[in-house]
PDB file of C-alpha atoms and ligand atoms in Angstrom:
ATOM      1  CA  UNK A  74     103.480  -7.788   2.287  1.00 43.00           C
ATOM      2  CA  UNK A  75     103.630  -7.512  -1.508  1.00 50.00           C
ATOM      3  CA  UNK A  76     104.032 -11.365  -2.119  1.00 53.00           C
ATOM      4  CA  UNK A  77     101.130 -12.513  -0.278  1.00 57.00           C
ATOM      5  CA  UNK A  78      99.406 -10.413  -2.647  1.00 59.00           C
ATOM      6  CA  UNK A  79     100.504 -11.711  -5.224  1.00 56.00           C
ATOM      7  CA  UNK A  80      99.618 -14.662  -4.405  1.00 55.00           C
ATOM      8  CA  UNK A  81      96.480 -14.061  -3.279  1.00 55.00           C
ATOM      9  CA  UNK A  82      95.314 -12.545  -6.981  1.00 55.00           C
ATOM     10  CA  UNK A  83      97.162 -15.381  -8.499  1.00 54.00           C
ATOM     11  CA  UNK A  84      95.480 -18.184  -6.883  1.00 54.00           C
ATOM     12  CA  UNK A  85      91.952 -16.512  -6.832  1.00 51.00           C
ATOM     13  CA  UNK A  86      92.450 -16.173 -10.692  1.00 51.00           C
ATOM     14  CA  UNK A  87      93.498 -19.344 -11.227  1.00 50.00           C
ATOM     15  CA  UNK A  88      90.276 -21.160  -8.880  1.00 50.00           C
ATOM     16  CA  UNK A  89      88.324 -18.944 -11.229  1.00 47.00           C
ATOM     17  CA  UNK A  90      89.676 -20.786 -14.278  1.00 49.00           C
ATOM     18  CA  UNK A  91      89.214 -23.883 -12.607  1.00 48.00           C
ATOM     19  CA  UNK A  92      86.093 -23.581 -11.680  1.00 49.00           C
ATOM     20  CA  UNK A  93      84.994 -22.701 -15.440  1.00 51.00           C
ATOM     21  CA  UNK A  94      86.955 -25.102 -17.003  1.00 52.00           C
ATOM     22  CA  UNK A  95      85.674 -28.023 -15.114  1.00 64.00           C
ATOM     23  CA  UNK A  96      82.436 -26.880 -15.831  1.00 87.00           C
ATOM     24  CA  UNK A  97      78.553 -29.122 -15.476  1.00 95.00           C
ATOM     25  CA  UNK A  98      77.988 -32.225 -15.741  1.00 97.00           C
ATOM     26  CA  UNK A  99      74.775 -33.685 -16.894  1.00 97.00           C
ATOM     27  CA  UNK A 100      75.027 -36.665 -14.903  1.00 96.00           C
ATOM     28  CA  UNK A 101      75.601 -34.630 -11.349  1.00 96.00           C
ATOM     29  CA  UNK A 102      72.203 -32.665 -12.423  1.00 97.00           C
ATOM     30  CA  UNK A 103      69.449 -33.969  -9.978  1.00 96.00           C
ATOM     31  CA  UNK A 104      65.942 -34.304 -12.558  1.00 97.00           C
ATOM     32  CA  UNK A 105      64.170 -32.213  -9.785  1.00 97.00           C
ATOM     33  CA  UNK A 106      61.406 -30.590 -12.169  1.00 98.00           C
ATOM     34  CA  UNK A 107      59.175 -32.070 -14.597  1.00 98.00           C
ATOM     35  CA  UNK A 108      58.380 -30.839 -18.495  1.00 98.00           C
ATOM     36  CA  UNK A 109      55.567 -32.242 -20.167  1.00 97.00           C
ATOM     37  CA  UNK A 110      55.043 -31.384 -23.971  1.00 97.00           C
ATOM     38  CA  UNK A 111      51.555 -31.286 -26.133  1.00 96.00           C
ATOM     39  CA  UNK A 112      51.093 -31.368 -29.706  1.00 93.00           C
ATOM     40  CA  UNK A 113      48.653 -33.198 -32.147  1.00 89.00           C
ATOM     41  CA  UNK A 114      49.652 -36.889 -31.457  1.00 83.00           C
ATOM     42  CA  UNK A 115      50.424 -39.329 -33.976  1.00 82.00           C
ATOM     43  CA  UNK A 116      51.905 -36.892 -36.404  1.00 88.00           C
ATOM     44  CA  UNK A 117      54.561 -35.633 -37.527  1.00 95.00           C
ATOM     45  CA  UNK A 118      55.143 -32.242 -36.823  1.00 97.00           C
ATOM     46  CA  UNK A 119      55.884 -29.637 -39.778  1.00 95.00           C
ATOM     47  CA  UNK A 120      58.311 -26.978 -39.168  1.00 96.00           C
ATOM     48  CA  UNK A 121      57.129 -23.074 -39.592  1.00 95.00           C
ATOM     49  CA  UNK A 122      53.541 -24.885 -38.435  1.00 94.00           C
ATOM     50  CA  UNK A 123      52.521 -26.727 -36.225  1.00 96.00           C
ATOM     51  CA  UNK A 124      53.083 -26.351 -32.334  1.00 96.00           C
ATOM     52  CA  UNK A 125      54.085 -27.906 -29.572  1.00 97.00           C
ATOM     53  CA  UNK A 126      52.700 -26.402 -26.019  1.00 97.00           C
ATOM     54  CA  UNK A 127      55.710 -27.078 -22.961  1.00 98.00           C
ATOM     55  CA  UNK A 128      54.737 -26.912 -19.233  1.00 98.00           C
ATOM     56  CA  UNK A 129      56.911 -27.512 -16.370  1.00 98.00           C
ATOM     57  CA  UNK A 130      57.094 -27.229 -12.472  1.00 97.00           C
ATOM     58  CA  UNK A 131      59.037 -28.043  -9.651  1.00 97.00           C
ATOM     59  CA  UNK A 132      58.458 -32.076  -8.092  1.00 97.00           C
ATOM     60  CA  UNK A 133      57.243 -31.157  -4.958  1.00 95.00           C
ATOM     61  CA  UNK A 134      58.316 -34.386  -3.871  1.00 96.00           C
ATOM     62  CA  UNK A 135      61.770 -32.625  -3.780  1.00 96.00           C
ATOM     63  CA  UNK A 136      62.576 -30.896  -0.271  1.00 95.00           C
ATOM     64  CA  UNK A 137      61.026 -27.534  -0.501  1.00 93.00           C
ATOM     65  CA  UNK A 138      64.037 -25.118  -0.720  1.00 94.00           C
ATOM     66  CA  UNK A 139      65.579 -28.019  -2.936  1.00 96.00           C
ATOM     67  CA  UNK A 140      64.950 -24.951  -5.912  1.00 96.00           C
ATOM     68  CA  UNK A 141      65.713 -21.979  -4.054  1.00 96.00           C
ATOM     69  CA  UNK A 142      69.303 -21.182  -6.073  1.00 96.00           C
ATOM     70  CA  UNK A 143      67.395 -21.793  -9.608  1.00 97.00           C
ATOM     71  CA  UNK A 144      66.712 -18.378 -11.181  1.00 98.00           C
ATOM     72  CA  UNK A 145      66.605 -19.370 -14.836  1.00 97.00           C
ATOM     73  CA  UNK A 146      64.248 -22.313 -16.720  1.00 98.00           C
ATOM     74  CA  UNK A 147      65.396 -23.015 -20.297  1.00 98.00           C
ATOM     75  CA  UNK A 148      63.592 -24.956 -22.464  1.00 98.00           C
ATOM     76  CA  UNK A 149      65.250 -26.770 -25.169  1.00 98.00           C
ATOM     77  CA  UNK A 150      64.708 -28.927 -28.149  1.00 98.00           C
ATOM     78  CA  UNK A 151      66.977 -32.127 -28.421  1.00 98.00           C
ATOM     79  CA  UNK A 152      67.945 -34.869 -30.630  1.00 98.00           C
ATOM     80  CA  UNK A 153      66.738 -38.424 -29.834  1.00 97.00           C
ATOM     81  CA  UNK A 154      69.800 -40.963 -30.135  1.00 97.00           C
ATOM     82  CA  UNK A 155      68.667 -41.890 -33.377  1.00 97.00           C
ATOM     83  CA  UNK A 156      68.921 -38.658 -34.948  1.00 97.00           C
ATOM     84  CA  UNK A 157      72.266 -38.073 -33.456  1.00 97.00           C
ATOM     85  CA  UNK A 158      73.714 -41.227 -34.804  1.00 96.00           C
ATOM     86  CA  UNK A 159      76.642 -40.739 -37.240  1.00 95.00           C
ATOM     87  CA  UNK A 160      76.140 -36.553 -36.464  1.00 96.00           C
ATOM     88  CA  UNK A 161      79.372 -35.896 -34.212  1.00 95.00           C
ATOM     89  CA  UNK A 162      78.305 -32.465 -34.516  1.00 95.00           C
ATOM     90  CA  UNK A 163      75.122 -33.610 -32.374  1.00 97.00           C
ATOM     91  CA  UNK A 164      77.262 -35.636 -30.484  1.00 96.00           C
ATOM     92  CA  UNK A 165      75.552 -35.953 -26.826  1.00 97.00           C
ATOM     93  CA  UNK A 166      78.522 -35.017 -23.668  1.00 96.00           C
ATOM     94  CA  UNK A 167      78.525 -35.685 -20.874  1.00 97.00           C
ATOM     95  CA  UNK A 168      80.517 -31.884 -20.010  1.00 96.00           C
ATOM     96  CA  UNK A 169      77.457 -29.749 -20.827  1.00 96.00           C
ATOM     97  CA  UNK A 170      79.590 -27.018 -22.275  1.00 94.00           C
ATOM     98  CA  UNK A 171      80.613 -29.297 -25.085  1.00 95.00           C
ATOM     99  CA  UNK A 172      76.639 -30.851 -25.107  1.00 97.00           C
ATOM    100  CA  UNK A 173      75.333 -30.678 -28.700  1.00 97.00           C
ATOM    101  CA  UNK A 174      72.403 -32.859 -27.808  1.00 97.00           C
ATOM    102  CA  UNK A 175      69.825 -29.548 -27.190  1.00 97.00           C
ATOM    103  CA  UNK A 176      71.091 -27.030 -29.793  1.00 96.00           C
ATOM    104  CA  UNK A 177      67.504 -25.681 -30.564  1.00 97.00           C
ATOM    105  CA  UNK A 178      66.099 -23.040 -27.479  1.00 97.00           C
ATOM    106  CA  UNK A 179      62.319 -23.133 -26.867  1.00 98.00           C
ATOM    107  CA  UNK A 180      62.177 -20.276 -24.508  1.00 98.00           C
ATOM    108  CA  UNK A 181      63.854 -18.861 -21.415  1.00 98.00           C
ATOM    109  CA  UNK A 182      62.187 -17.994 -18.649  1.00 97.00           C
ATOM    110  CA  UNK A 183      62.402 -16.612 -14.755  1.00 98.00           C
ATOM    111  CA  UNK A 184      62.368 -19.386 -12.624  1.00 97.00           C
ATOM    112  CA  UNK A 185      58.969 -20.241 -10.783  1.00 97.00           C
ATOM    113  CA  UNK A 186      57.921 -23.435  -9.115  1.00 96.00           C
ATOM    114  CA  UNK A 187      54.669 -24.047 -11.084  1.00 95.00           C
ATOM    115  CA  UNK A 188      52.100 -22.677 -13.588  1.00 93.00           C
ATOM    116  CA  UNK A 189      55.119 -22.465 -16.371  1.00 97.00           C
ATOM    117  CA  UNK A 190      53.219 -22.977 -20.133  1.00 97.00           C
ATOM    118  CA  UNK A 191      54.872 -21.781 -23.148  1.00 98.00           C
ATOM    119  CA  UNK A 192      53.250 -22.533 -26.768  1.00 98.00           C
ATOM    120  CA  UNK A 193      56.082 -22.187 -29.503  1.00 97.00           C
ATOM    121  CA  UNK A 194      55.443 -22.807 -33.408  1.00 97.00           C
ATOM    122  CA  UNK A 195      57.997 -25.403 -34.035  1.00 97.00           C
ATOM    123  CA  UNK A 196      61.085 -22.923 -36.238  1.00 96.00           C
ATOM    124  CA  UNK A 197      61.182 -23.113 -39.730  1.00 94.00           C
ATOM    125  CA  UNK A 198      64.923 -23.557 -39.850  1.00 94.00           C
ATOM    126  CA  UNK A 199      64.508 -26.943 -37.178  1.00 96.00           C
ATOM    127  CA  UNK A 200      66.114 -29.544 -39.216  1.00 96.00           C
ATOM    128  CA  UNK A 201      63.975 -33.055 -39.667  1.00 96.00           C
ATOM    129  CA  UNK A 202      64.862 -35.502 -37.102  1.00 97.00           C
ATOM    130  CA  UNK A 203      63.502 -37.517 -33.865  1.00 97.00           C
ATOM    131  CA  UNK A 204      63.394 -34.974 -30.898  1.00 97.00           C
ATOM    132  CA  UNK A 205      62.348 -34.237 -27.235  1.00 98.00           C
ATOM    133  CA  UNK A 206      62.392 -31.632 -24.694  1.00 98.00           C
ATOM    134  CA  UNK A 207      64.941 -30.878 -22.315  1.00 98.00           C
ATOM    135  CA  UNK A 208      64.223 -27.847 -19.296  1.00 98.00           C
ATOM    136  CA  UNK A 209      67.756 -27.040 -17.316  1.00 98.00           C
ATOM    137  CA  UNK A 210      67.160 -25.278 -14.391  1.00 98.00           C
ATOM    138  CA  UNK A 211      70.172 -22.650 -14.114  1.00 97.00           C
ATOM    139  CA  UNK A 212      71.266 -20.279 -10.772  1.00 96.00           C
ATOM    140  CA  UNK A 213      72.334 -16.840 -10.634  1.00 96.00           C
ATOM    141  CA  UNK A 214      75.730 -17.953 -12.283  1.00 95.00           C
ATOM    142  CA  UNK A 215      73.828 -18.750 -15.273  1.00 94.00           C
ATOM    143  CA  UNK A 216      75.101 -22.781 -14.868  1.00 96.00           C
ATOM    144  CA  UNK A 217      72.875 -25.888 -14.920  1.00 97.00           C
ATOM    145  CA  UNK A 218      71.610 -26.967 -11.348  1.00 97.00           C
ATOM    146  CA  UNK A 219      68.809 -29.606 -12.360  1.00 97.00           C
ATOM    147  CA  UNK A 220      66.436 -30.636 -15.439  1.00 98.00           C
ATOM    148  CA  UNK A 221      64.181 -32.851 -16.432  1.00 98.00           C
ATOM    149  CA  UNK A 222      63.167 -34.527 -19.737  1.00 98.00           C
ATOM    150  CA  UNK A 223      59.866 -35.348 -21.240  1.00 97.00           C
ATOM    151  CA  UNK A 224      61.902 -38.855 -22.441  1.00 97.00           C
ATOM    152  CA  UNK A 225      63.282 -41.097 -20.253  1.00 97.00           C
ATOM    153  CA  UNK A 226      66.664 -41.991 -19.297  1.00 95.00           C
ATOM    154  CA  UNK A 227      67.536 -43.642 -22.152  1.00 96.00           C
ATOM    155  CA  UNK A 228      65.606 -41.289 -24.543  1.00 97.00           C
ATOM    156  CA  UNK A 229      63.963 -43.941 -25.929  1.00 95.00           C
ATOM    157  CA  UNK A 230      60.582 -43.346 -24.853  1.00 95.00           C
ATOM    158  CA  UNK A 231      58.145 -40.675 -25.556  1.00 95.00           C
ATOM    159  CA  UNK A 232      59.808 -38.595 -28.498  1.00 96.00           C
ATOM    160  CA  UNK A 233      58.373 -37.027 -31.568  1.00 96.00           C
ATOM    161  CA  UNK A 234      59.008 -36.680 -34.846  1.00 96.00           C
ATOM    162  CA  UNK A 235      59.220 -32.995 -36.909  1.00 96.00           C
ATOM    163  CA  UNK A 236      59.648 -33.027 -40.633  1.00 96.00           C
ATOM    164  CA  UNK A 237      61.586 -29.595 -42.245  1.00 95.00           C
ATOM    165  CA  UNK A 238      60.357 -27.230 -44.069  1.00 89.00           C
ATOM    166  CA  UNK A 239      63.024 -28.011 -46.967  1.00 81.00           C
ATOM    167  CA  UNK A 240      61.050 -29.861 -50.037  1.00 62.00           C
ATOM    168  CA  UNK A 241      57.504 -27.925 -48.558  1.00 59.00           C
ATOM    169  CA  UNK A 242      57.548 -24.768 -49.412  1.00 54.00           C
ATOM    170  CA  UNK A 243      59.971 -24.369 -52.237  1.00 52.00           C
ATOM    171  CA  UNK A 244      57.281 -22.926 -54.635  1.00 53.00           C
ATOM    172  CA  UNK A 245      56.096 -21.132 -52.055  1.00 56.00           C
ATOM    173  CA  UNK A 246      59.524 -19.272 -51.023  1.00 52.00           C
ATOM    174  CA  UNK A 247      59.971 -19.022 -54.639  1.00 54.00           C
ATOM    175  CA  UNK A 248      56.749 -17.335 -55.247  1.00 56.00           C
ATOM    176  CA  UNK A 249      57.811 -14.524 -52.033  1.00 57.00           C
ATOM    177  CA  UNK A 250      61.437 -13.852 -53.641  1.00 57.00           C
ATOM    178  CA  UNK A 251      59.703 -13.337 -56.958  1.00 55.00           C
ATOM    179  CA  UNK A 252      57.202 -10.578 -55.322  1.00 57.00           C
ATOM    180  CA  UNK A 253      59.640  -8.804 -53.306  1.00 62.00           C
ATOM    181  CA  UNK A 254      61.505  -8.545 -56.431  1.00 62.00           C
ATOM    182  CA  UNK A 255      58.566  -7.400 -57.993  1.00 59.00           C
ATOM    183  CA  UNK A 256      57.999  -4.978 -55.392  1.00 66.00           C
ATOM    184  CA  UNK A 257      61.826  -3.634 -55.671  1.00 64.00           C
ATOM    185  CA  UNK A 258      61.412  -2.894 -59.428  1.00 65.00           C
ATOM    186  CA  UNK A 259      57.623  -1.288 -59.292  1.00 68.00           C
ATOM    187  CA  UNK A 260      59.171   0.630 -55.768  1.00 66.00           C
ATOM    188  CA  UNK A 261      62.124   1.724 -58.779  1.00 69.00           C
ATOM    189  CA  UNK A 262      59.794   2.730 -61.180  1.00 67.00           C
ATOM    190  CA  UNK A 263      57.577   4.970 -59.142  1.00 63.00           C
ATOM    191  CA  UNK A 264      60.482   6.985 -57.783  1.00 64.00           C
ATOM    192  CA  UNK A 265      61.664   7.273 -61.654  1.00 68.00           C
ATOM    193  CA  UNK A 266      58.470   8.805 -62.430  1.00 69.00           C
ATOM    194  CA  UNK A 267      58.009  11.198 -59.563  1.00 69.00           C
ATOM    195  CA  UNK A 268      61.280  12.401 -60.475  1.00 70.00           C
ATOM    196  CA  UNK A 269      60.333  13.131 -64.167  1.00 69.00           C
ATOM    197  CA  UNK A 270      57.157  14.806 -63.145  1.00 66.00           C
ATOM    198  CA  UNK A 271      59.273  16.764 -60.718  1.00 64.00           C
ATOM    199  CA  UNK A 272      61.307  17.842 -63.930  1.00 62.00           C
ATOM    200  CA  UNK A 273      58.941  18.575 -65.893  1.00 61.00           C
ATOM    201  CA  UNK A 274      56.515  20.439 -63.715  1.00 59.00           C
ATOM    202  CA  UNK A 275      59.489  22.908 -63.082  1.00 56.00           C
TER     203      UNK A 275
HETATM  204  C1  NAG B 580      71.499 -33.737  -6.216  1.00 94.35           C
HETATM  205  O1  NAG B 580      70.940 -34.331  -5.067  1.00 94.35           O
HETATM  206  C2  NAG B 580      71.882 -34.790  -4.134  1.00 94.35           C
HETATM  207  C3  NAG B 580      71.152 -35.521  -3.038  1.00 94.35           C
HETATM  208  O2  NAG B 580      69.970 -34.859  -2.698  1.00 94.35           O
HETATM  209  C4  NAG B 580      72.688 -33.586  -3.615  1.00 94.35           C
HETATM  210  O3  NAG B 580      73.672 -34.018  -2.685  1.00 94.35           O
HETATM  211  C5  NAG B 580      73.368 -32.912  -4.798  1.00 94.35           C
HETATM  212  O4  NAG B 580      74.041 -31.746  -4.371  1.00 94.35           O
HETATM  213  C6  NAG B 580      72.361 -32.535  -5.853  1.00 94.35           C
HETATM  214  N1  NAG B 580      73.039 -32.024  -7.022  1.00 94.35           N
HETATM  215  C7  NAG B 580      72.867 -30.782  -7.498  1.00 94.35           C
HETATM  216  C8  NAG B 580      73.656 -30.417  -8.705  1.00 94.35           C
HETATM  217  O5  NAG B 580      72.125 -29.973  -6.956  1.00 94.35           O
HETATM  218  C1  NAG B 581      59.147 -36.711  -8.781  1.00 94.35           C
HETATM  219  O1  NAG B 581      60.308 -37.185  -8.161  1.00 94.35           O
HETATM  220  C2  NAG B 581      60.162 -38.486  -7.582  1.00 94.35           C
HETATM  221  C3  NAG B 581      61.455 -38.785  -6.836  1.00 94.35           C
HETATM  222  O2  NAG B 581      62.574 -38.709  -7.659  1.00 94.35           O
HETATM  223  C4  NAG B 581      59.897 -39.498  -8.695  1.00 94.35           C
HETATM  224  O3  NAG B 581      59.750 -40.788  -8.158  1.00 94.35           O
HETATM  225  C5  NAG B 581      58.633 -39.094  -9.440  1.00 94.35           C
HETATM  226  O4  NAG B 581      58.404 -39.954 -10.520  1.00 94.35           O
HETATM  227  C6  NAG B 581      58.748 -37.648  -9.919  1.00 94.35           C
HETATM  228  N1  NAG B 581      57.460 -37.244 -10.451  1.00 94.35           N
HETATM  229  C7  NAG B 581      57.255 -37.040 -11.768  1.00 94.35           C
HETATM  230  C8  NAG B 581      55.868 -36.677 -12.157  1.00 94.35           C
HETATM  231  O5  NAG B 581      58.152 -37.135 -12.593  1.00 94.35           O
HETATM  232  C1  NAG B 582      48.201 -20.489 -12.135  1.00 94.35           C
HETATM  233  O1  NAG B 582      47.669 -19.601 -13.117  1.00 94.35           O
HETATM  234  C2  NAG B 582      46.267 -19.436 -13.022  1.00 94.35           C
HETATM  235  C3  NAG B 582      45.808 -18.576 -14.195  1.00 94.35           C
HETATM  236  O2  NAG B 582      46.792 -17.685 -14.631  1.00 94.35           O
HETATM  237  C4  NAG B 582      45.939 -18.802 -11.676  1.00 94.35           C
HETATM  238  O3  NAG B 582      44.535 -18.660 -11.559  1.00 94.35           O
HETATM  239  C5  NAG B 582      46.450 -19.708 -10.555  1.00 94.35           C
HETATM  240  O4  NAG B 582      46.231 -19.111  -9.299  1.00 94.35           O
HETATM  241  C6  NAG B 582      47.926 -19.970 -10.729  1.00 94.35           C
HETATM  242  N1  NAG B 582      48.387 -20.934  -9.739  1.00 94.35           N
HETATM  243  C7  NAG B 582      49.538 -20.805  -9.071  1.00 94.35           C
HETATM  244  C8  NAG B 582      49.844 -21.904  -8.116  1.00 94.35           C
HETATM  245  O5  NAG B 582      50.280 -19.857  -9.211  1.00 94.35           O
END
């Protein structure tokens, strides 16, 4: 009786390891929604500024049903190949797990099959480089079940272009450290003089 169970926990553990361990694959994700992003056009964007204004949906030209395991939409910001080129740490896989193409998250959302907008103010810490946006559609499991792109397949097409905030707003950051220090000393001082009116007055 006892062996059996054994077993039984044994190989049920190790189908659990197997089935994390193998993991997604980007290229056995079916692109079964569609993201679309908006922003000025024509410029480059500034981080900490400007925005960029995501919408996606299911294709309905999918079987309906097709979506009805997705529970989770997240949207991410990726590196075009030419921004990933001689960065193995943005190295593009096709294992999803070890994916550093998308590193930057838009949003997360609740899965629904349309009427998904979501405005974000590009991050100040998003690094210059070529980009588009990715949307993975995940299940209850929290693992990737479909996507879609607002580049093509060979992410070539479409992109857009942020610039950093490094180089921008030096004088500016410089100018906020100097207040807040500022602010810490005059904060010091007023709590040094309450206390020696305190003294005194007693
Ligand atoms: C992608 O679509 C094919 C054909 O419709 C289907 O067999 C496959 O399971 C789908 N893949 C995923 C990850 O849903
Ligand atoms: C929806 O999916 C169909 C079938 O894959 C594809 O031909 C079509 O271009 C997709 N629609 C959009 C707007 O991407
Ligand atoms: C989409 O959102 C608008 C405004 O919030 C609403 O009027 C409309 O009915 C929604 N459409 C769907 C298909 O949910």
């Amino acid at each position: 009786m006892e062996a059996p169970a054994g077993f039984l926990v044994v190989s049920l553990l190790l189908s659990c390891f197997v089935a994390t361990s193998y993991g997604v694959y980007f290229s056995s994700l079916n692109q079964t929604l569609i993201v679309t992003a908006t922003f000025t056009q024509g410029k480059v964007l500034k981080a900490g500024e400007d925005q960029i204004t995501v919408s996606w949906r299911f294709n309905q030209t999918y079987r309906a049903g097709t979506d009805s395991d997705y529970k989770t939409v997240k949207v991410k910001l990726c590196y075009a190949p030419i921004s990933q080129k001689d960065r193995s740490w943005r190295k593009t896989e096709d294992r999803l797990k070890k994916d550093k193409t998308c590193p930057h998250k838009i949003v997360a959302r609740p899965y629904t099959a349309s009427n998904n907008t979501f405005t974000w103010t590009v991050e100040k810490d998003i690094p210059s480089g070529v980009y588009f946006v990715r949307a993975y559609a995940l299940n209850a499991h929290e693992q990737e079940v479909a996507y879609a792109q607002t580049t093509n397949v060979q992410k070539d097409k479409n992109l857009f272009q942020i610039q950093a905030i490094t180089g921008r707003h030096v004088s500016l950051d410089i100018a906020s450290v100097c207040f807040s220090a500022f602010s810490i000393v005059s904060l010091a001082g007023f709590f040094y003089m309450e206390k020696r009116k305190g003294k005194s007055s007693q």
